[in-house]
Coordinates of C-alpha atoms in Angstrom, one line a residue:
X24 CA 85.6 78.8 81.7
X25 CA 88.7 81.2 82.9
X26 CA 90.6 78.7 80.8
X27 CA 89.1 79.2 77.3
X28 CA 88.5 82.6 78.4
X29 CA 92.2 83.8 78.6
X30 CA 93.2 81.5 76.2
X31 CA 90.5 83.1 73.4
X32 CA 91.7 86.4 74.7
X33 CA 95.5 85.6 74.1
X34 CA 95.0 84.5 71.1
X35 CA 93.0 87.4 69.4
X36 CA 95.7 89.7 71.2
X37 CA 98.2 87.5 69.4
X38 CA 97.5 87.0 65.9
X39 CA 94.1 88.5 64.8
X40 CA 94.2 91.9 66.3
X41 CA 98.2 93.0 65.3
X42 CA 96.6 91.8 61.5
X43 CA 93.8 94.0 62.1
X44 CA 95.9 97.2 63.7
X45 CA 98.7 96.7 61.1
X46 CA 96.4 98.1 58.6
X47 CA 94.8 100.2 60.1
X48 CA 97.9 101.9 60.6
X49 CA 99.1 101.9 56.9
X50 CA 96.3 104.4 56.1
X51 CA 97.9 107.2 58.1
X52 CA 94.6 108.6 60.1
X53 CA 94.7 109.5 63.8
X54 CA 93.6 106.5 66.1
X55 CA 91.6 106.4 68.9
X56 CA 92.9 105.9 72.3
X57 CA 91.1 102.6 72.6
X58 CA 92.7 100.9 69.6
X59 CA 96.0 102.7 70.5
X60 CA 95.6 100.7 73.9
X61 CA 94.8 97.8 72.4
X62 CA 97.4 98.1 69.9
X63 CA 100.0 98.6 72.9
X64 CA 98.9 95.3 74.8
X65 CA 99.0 93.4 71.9
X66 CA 102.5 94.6 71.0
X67 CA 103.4 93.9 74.7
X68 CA 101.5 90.0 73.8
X69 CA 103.6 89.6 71.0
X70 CA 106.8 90.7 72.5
X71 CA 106.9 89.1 76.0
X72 CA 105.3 86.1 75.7
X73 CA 107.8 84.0 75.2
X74 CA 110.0 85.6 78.6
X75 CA 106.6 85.5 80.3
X76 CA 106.2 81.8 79.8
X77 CA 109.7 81.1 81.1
X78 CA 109.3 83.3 83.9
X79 CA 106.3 81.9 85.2
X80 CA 107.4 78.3 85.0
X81 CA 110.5 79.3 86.9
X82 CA 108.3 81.1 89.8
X83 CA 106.4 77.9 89.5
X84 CA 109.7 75.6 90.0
X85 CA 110.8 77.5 92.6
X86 CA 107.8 77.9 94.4
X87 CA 107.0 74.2 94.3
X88 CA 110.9 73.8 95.6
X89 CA 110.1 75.8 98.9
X90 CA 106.8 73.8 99.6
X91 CA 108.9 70.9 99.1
X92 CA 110.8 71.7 102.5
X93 CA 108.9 70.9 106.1
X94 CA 109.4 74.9 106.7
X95 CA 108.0 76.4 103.7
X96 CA 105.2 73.6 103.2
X97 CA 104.0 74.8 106.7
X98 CA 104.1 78.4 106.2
X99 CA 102.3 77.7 102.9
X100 CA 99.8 75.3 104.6
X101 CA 99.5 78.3 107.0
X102 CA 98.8 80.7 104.7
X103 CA 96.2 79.0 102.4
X104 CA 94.3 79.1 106.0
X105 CA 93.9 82.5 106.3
X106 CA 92.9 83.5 102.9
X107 CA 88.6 84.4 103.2
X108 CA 86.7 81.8 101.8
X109 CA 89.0 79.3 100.1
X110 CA 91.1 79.2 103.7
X111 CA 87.3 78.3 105.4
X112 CA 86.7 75.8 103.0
X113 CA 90.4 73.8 103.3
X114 CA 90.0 74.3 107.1
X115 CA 86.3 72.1 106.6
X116 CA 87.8 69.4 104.2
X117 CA 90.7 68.8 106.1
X118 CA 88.6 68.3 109.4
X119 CA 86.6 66.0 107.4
X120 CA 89.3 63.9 106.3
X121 CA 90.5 64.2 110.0
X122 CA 87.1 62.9 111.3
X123 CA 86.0 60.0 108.8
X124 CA 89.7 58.8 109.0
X125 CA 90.1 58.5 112.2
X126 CA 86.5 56.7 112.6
X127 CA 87.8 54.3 110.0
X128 CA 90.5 53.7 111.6
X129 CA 89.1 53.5 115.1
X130 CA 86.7 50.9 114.2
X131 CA 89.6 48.7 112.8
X132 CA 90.5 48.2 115.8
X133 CA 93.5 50.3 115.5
X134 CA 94.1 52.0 119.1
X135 CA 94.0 55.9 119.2
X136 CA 98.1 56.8 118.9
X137 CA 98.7 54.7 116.1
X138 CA 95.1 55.9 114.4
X139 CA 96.1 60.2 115.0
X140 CA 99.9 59.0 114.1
X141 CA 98.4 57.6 110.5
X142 CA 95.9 60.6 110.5
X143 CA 97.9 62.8 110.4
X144 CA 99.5 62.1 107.1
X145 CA 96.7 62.1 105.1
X146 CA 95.1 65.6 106.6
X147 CA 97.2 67.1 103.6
X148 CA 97.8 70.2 105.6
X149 CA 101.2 70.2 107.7
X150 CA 99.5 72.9 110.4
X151 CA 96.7 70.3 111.3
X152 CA 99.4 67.8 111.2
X153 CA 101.3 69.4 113.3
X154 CA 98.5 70.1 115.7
X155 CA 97.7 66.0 115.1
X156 CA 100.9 65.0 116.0
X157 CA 100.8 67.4 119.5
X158 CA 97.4 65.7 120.5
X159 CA 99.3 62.2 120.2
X160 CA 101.8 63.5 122.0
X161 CA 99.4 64.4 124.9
X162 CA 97.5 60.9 124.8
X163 CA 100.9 59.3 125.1
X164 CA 100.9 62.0 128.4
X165 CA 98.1 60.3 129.3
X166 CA 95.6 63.1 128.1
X167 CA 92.3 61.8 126.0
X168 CA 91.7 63.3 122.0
X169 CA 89.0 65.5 123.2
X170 CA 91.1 68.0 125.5
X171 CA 94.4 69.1 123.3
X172 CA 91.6 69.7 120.0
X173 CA 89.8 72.4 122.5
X174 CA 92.8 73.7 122.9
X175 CA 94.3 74.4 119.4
X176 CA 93.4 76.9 116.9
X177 CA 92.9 75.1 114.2
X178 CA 90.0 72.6 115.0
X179 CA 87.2 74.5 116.1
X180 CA 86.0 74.1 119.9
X181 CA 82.7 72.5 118.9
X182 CA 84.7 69.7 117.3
X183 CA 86.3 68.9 120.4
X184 CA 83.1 69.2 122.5
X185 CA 81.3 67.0 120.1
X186 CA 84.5 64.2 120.4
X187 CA 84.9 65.1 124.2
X188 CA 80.9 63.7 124.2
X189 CA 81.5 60.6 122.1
X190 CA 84.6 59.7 124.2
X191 CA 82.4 60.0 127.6
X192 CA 79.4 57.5 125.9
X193 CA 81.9 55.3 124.3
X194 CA 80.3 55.9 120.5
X195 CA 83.4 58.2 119.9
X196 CA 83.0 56.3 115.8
X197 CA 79.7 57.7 115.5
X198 CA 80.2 60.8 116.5
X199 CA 83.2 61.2 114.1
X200 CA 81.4 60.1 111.3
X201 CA 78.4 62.9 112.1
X202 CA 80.9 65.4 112.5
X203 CA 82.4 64.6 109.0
X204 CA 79.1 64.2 107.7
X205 CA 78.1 67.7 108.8
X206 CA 81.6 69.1 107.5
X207 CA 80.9 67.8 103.8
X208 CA 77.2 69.1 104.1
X209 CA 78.9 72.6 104.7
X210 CA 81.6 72.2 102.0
X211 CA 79.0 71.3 99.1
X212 CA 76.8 74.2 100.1
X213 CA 79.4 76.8 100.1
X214 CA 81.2 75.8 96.6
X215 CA 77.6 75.9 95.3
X216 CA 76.7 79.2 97.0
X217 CA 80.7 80.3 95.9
X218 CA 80.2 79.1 92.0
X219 CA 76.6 81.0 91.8
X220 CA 78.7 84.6 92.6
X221 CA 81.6 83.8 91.2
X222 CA 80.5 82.4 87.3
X223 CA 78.3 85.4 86.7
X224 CA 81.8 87.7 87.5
X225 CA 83.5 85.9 84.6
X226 CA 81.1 86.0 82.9
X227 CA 81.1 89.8 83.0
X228 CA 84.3 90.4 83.1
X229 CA 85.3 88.3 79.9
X230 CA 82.2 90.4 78.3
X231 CA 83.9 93.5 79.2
X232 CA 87.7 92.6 77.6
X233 CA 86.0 91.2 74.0
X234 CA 83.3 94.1 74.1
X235 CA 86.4 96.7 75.0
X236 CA 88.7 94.7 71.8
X237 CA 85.3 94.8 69.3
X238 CA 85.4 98.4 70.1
X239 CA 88.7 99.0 69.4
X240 CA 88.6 97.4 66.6
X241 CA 85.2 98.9 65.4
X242 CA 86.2 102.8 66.5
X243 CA 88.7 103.9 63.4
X244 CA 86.3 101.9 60.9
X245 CA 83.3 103.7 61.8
X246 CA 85.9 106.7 62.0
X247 CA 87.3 106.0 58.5
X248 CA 84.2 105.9 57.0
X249 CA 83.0 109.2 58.4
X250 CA 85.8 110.5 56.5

């Protein structure tokens, strides 16, 4: 919806409202401040697309060069965390990856090191692999999963309660599949609660920018006729 949103609105700013404008103009009469706007933002359309374009995809090459590295991939990783909302939401999925992955790979028959040493590859977030990779570390110490999770920032302490329990009964498996289980139950009610408040926004907002171009369109007509 953003999509053909911006895309509509480009393209009216583009080629039918200079059209429009340009004649307007011809006939010599004052304009009002709206269609003068809009008459500056489509000139500024017309005239910097192109640099725009190229600009962006080079921010976009460049960007997608510093995620490449180990450095910048974690510091983006780290930042995607902390944004409200979205940051909640990769923080859930990842856990849930985490949990049903390692439950899979548990009940392979796969022992524990070589199961977080895999996990943590497919987590597709370098801080919780990082924080993966330091609970291996720490089993190879001779420490259980349970104890390093409580520990960390990133996993919250419940998890590692919960897995502390199913290491104690010995149905570590099931409990990592009820963990996921609840994890995805929480992900598919927040996009759904997320997607309610956010479509009627766009909604509005793309209302506003065509009502505001209709208008500034509209204004010297009505104006021209008064005449």
């Amino acid at each position: 919806m953003v999509v053909v949103g911006l895309m509509v609105v480009s393209f009216l700013m583009t080629f039918v409202v200079p059209k429009i404008t340009e004649s307007l103009v011809k006939k010599g009469n004052v304009l009002p401040w709206p269609t003068e706007l809009l008459m500056f933002i489509s000139d500024m359309f017309k005239s910097y697309w192109l640099p725009g374009m190229i600009g962006a995809l080079v921010a976009m090459m460049f960007f997608r060069g510093v995620i490449a590295t180990e450095k910048g991939r974690l510091i983006y990783d780290t930042l995607l965390l902390k944004i409200p909302v979205l940051g909640s939401l990769l923080q859930r999925s990842a856990i849930s990856r985490f949990t049903v992955t390692l439950s899979i790979l548990l009940k392979s028959g796969l022992p524990a090191l070589d199961s977080l040493n895999i996990v943590g590859k497919v987590v597709n977030n370098s801080l919780m692999a990082q924080t993966i990779s330091h609970v291996a570390d720490r089993i190879v110490e001779g420490a259980d999963i349970s104890t390093p999770l409580k520990k960390s920032k990133i996993f919250p302490p419940m998890v590692g309660y919960m897995i502390a329990v199913g290491e104690q009964s010995g149905e570590l498996e099931s409990v990592l599949d009820r963990i996921s289980q609840n994890y995805e139950e929480e992900i598919d009610l927040a996009i759904q609660r997320l997607t309610a408040m956010v479509e009627p926004v766009i909604i509005i907002l793309l209302a506003v920018v065509v009502g505001f171009i209709v208008m500034a369109v509209l204004l010297p007509l009505l104006q021209f006729n008064n005449l």
